[in-house]
mmCIF file of C-alpha atoms in Angstrom:
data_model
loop_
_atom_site.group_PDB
_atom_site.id
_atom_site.type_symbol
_atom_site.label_atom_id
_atom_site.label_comp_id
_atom_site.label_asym_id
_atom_site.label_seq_id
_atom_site.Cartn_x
_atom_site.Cartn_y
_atom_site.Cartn_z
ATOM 1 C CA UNK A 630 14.132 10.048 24.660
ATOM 2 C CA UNK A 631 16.455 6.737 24.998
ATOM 3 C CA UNK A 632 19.640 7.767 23.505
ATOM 4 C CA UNK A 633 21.313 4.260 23.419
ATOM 5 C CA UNK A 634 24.866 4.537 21.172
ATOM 6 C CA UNK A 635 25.308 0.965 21.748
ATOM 7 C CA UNK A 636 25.963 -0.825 18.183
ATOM 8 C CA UNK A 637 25.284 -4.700 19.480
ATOM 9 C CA UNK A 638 23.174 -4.355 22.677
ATOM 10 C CA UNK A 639 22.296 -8.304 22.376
ATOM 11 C CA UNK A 640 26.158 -8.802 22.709
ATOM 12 C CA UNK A 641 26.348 -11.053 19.810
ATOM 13 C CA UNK A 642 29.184 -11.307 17.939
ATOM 14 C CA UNK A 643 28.938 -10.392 14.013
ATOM 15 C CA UNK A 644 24.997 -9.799 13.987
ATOM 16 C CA UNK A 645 23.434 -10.373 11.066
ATOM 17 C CA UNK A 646 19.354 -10.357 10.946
ATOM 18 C CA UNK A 647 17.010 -10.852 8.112
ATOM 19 C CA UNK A 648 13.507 -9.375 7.218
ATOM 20 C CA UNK A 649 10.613 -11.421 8.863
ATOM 21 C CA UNK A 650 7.947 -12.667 5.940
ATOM 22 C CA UNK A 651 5.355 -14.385 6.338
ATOM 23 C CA UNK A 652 5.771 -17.264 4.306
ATOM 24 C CA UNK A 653 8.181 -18.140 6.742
ATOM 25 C CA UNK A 654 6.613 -17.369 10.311
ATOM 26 C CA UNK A 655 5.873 -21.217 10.854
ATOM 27 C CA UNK A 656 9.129 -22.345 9.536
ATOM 28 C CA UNK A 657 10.727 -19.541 11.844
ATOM 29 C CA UNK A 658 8.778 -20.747 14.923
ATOM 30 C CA UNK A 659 10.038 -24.611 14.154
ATOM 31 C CA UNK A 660 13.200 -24.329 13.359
ATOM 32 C CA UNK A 661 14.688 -21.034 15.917
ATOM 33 C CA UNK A 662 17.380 -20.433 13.616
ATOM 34 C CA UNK A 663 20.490 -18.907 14.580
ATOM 35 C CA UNK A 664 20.183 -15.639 13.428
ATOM 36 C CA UNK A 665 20.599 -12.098 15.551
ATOM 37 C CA UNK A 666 17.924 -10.366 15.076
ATOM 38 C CA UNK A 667 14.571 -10.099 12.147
ATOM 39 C CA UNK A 668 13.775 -6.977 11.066
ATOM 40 C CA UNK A 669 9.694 -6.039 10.513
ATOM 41 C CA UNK A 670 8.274 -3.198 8.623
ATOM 42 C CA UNK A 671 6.230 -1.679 11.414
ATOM 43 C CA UNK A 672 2.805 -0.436 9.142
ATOM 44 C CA UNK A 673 2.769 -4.267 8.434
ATOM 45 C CA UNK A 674 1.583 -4.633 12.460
ATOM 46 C CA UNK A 675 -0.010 -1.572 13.092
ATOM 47 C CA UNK A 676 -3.599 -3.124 12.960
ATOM 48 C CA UNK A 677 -5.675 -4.237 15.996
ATOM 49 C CA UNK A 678 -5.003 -8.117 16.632
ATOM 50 C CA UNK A 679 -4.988 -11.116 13.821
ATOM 51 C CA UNK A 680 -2.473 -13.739 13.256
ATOM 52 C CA UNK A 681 0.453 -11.285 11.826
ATOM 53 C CA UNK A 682 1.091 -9.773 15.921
ATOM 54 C CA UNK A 683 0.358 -13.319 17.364
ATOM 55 C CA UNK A 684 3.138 -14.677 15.058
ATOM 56 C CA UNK A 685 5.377 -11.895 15.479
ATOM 57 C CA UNK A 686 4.494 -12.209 19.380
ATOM 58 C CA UNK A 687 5.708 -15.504 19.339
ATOM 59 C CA UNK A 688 8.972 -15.124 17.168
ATOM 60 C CA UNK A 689 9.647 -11.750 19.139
ATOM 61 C CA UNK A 690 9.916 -14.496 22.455
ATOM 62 C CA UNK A 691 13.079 -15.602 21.176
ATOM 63 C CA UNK A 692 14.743 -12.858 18.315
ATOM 64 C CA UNK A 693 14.986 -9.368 18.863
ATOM 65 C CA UNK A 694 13.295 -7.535 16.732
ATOM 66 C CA UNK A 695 13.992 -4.148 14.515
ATOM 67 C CA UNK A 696 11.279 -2.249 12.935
ATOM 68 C CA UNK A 697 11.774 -0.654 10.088
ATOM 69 C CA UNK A 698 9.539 2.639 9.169
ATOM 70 C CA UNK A 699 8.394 2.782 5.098
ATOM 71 C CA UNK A 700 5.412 5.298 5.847
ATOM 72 C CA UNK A 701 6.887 8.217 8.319
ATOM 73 C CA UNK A 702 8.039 10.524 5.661
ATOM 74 C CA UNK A 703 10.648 12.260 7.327
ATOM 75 C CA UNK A 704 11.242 14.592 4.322
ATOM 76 C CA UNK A 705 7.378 15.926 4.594
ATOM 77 C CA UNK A 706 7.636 19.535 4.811
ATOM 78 C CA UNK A 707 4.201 19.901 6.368
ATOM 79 C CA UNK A 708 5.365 17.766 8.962
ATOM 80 C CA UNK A 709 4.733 14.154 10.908
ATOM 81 C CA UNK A 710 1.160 12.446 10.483
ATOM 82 C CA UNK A 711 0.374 12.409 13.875
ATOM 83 C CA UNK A 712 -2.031 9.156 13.728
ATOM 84 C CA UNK A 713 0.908 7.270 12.049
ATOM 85 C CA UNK A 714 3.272 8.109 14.612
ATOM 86 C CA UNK A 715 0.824 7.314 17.500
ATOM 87 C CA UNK A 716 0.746 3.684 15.487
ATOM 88 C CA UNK A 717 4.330 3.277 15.151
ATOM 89 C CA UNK A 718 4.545 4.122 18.717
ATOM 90 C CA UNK A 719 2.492 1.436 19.614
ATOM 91 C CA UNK A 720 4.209 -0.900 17.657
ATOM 92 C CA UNK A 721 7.721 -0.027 19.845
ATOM 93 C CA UNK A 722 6.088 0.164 22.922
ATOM 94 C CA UNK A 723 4.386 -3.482 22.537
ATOM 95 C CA UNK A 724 7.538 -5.255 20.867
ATOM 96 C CA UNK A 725 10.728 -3.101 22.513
ATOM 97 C CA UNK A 726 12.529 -3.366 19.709
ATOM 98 C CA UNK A 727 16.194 -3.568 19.791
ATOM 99 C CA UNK A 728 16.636 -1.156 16.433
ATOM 100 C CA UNK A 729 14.296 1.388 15.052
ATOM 101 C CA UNK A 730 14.591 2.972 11.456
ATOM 102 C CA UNK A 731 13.478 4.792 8.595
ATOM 103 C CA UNK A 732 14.223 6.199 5.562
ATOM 104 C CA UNK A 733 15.725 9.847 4.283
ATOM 105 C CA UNK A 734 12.369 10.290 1.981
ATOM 106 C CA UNK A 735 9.143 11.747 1.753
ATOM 107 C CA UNK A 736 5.895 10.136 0.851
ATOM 108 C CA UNK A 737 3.432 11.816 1.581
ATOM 109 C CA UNK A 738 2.071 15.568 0.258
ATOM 110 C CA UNK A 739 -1.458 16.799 1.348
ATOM 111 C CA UNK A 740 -2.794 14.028 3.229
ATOM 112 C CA UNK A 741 -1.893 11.757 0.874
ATOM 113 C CA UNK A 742 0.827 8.487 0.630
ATOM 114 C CA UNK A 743 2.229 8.235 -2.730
ATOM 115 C CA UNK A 744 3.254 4.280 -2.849
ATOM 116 C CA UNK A 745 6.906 4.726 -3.163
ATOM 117 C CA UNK A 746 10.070 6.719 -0.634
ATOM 118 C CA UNK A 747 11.257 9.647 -2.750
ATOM 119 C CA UNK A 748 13.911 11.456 -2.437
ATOM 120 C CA UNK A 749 14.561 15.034 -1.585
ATOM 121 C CA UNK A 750 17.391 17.976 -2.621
ATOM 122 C CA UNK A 751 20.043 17.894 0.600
ATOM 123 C CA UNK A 752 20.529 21.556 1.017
ATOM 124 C CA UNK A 753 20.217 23.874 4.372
ATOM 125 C CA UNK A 754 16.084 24.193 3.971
ATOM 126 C CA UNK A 755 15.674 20.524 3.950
ATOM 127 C CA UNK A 756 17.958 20.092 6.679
ATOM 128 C CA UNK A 757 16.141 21.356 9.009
ATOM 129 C CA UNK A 758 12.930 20.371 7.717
ATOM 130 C CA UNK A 759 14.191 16.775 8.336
ATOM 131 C CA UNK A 760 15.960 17.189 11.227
ATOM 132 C CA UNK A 761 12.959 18.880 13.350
ATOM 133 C CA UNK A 762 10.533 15.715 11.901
ATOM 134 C CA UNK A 763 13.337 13.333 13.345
ATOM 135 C CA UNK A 764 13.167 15.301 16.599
ATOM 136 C CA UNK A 765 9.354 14.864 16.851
ATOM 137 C CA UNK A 766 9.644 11.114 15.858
ATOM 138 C CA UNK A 767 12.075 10.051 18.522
ATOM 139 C CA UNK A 768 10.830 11.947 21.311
ATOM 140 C CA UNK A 769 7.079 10.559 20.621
ATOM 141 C CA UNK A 770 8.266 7.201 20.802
ATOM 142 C CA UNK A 771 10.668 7.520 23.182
ATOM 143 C CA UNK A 772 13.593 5.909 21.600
ATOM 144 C CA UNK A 773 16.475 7.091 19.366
ATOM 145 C CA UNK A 774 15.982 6.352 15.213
ATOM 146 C CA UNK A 775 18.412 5.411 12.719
ATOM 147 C CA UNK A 776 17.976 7.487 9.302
ATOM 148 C CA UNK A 777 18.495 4.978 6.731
ATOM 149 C CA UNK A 778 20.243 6.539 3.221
ATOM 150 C CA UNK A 779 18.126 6.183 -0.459
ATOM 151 C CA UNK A 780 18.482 4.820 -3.404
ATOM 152 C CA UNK A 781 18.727 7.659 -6.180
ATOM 153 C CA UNK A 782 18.057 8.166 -9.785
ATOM 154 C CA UNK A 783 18.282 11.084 -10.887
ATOM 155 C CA UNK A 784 20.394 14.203 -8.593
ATOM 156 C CA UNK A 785 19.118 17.617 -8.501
ATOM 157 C CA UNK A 786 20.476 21.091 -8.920
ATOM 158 C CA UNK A 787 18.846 22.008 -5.574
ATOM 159 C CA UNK A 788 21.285 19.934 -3.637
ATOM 160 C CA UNK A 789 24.687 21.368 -2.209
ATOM 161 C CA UNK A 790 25.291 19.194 0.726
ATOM 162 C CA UNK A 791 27.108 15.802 0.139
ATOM 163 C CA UNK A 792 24.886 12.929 1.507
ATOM 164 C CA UNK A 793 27.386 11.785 3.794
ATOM 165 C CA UNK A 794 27.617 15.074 4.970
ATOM 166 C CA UNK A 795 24.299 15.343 5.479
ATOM 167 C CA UNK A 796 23.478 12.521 7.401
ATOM 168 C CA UNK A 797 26.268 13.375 9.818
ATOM 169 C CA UNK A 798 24.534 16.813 10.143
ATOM 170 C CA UNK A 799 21.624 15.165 10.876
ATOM 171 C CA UNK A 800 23.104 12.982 13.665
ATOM 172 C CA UNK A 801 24.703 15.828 15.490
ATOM 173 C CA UNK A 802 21.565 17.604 15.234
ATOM 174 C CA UNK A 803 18.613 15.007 15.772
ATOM 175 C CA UNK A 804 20.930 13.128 18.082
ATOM 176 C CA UNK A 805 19.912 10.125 15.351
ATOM 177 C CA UNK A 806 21.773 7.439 13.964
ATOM 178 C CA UNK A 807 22.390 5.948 10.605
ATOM 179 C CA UNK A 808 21.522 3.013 8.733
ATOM 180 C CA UNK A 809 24.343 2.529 6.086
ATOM 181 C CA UNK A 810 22.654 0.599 2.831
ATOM 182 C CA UNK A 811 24.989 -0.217 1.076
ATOM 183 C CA UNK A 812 23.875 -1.373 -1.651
ATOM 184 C CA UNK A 813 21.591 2.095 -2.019
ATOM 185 C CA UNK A 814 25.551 3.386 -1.975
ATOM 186 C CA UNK A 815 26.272 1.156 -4.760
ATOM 187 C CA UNK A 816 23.023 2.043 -6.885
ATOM 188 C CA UNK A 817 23.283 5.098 -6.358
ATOM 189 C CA UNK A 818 27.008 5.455 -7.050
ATOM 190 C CA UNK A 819 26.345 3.369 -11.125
ATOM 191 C CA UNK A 820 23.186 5.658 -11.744
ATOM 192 C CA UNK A 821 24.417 9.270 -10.612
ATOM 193 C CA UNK A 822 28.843 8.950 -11.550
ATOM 194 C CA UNK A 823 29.916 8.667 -8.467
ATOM 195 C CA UNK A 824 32.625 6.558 -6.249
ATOM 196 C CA UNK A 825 31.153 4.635 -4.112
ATOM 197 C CA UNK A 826 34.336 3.935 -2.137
ATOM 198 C CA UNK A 827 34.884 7.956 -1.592
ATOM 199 C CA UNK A 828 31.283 8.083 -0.402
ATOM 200 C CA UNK A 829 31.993 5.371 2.696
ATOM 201 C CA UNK A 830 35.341 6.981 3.468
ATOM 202 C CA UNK A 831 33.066 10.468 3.639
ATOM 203 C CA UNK A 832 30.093 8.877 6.245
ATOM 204 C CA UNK A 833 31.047 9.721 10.037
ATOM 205 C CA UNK A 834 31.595 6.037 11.122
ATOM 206 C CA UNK A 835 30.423 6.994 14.985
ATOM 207 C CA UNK A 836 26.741 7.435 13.494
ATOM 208 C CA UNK A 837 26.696 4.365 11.631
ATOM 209 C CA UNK A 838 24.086 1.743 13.717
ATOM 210 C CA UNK A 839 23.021 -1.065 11.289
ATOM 211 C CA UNK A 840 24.060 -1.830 7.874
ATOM 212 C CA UNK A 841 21.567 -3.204 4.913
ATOM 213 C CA UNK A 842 22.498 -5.583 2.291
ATOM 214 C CA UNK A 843 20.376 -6.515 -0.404
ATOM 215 C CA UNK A 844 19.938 -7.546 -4.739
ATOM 216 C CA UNK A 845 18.858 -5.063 -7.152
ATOM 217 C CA UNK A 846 18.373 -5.045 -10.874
ATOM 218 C CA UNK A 847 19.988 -3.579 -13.534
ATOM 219 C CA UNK A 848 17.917 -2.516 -17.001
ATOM 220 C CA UNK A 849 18.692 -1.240 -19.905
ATOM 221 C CA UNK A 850 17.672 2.300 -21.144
ATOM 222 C CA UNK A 851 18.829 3.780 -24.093
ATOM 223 C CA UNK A 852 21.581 1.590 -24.419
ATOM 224 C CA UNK A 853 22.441 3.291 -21.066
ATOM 225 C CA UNK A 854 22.451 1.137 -17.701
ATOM 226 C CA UNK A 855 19.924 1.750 -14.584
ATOM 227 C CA UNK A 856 20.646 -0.071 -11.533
ATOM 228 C CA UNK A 857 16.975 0.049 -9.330
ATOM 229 C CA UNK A 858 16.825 -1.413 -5.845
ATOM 230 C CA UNK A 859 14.123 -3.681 -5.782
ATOM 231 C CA UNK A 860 15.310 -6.369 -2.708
ATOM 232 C CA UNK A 861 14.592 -9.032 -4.795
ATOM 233 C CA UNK A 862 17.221 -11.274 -5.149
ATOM 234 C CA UNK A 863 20.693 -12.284 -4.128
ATOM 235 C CA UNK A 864 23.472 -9.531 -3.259
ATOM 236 C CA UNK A 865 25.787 -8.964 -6.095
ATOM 237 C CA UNK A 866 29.030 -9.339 -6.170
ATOM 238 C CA UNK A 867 29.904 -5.898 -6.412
ATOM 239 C CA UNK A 868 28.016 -5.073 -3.528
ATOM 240 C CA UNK A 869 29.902 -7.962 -1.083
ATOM 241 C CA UNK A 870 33.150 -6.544 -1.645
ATOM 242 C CA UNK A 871 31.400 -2.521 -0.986
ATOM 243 C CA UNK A 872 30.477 -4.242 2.087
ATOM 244 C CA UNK A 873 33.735 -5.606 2.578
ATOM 245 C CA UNK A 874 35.335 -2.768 2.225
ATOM 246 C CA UNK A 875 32.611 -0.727 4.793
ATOM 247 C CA UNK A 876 33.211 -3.154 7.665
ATOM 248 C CA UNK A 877 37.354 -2.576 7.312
ATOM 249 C CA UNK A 878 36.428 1.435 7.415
ATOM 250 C CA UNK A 879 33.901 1.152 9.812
ATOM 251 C CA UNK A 880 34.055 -2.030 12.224
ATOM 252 C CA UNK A 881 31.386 -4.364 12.855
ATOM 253 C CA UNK A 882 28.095 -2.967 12.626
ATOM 254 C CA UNK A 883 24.189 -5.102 13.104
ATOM 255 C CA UNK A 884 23.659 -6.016 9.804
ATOM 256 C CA UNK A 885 20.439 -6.816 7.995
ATOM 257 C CA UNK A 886 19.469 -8.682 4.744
ATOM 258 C CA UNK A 887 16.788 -7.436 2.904
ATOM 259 C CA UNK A 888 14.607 -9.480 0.478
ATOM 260 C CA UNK A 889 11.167 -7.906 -0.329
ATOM 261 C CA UNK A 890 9.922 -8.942 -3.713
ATOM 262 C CA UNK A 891 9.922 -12.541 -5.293
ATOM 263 C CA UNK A 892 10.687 -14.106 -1.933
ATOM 264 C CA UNK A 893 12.447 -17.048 -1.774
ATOM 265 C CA UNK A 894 12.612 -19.763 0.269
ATOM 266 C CA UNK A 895 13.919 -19.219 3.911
ATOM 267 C CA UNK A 896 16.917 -20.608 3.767
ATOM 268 C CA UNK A 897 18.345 -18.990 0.790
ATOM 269 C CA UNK A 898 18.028 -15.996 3.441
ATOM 270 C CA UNK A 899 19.904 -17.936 6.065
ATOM 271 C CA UNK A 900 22.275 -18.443 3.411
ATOM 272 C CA UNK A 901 22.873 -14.747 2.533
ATOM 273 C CA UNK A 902 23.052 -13.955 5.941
ATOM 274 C CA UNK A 903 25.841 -16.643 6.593
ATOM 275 C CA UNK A 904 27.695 -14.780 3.654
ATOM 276 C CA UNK A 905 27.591 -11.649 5.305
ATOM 277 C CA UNK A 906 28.618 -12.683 8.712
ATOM 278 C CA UNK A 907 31.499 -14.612 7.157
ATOM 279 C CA UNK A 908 32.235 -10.765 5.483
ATOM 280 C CA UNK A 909 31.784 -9.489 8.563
ATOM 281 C CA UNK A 910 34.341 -11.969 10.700
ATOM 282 C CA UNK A 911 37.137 -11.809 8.330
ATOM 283 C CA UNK A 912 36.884 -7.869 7.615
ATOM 284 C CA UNK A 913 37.121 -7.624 11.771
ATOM 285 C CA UNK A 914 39.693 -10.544 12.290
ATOM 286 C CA UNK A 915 41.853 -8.570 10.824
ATOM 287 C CA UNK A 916 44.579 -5.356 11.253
ATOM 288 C CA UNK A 917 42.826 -3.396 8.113
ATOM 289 C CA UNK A 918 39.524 -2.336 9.791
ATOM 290 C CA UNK A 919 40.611 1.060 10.234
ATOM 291 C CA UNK A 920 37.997 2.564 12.201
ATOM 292 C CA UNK A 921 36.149 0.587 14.527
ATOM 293 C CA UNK A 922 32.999 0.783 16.580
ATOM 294 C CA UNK A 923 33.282 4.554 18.355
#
């Protein structure tokens, strides 16, 4: 397995990347914007030829790419599907991609997908349930995985590890990395009590590899307030200063804007992703980023 720790291999300064639609492959293609990387969800090119892989061929020419695993299921207790994994595989080895993630979830029970990443009690068991299926993942393809935190509803009594715990434990035992979303911190944080500032203090910076950004909605039930992370529309305001306040704990990490439902046009993404790298150069021009890249 590659074991790269390198944050910015492209040696950009404040990378920021957005997810690759395709609405906007042409418009990509014409205008070669000035953006670090694109991020692709890698089931989206795992079929045999057709105009998605000769567009993504073509952009991949000039961007690096990340893929970004929905389908793995690292949570499945009955382990890796070994068909999906020989897919995914074959999307890394044809595009080389400069990050690789995917998710702390499960999807799948008995054979079969369930169309949405849930999540699973951190405790000991799971642990190592996880851990072993990142293991298997990363030394199929060849290449070291960032674990990407959820979004969460609902908490269960199951769990006795802290998430940020947990991911570190997973790092030091996978030899993974971590994909900070922070706005899953922030979602997470107004639906289950917690402080979303104490949970980015908690994460072990030196694991952290990319960062997501992206909108979610809030609705009302019960009179009561549910935050749920549907990428589709602009970061909040709430969220910018979370992120803010990651980069000045953390340093400058690759970092991605996500926009997967009601897509807009393409340059309202350019936009976001000038906001962020404007976070990102101010939060590092400065004395208060505490950490820095380890």
């Amino acid at each position: 397995m590659t074991n790269t720790h390198s944050y910015n291999p492209s040696g950009v300064r404040h990378p920021v990347g957005v997810g690759l639609k395709a609405q906007h492959y042409q418009e990509v293609l014409e205008s070669q914007p000035e953006l670090a990387f694109f991020e692709v969800h890698a089931e989206n090119y795992m079929m045999q030829g057709g105009n998605h892989l000769r567009f993504l061929e073509a952009i991949a020419e000039n961007h690096p790419l990340s893929v970004h695993g929905v389908g793995m299921s690292l949570g499945s207790a009955e382990g890796l599907n070994t068909q999906h994994l020989a897919k995914f595989r074959k999307v890394v080895d044809e595009f080389n991609p400069w990050l690789i993630s995917e998710h702390l979830a499960w999807s799948v029970h008995d054979g079969h997908y369930l169309n949405d990443l849930l999540p699973l009690p951190l405790n000991a068991t799971t642990l190592t349930v996880v851990a072993d299926n990142i293991r298997h993942m990363q030394d199929t393809i060849g290449r070291r995985i960032l674990v990407e935190n959820p979004s969460t509803y609902v908490s269960f009594n199951a769990t006795d590890i802290p998430e940020p715990e947990y991911l570190g434990l997973l790092a030091e035992r996978s030899g993974c990395g971590i994909l900070l979303d922070v706005n899953n911190i922030y979602v997470s944080a107004k639906n289950n009590c917690f402080d979303a500032h104490e949970y980015v203090d908690a994460v072990p910076s030196a694991h952290v590899g990319e960062i997501h950004l992206a909108g979610h909605t809030v609705k009302d039930v019960d009179g009561s307030e549910l935050r749920i992370d549907d990428h589709g529309s602009e970061v909040t305001d709430a969220v910018w200063s979370l992120y803010d306040y990651t980069i000045r704990r953390i340093g400058e990490r690759p970092t991605l804007i996500e926009w997967d439902t009601e897509i807009p046009e393409f340059n309202v993404l350019v936009s976001e992703a000038d906001k962020a790298r404007e976070v990102m150069q101010k939060a590092t021009s400065t004395e208060e980023a505490v950490d820095g890249a380890a």
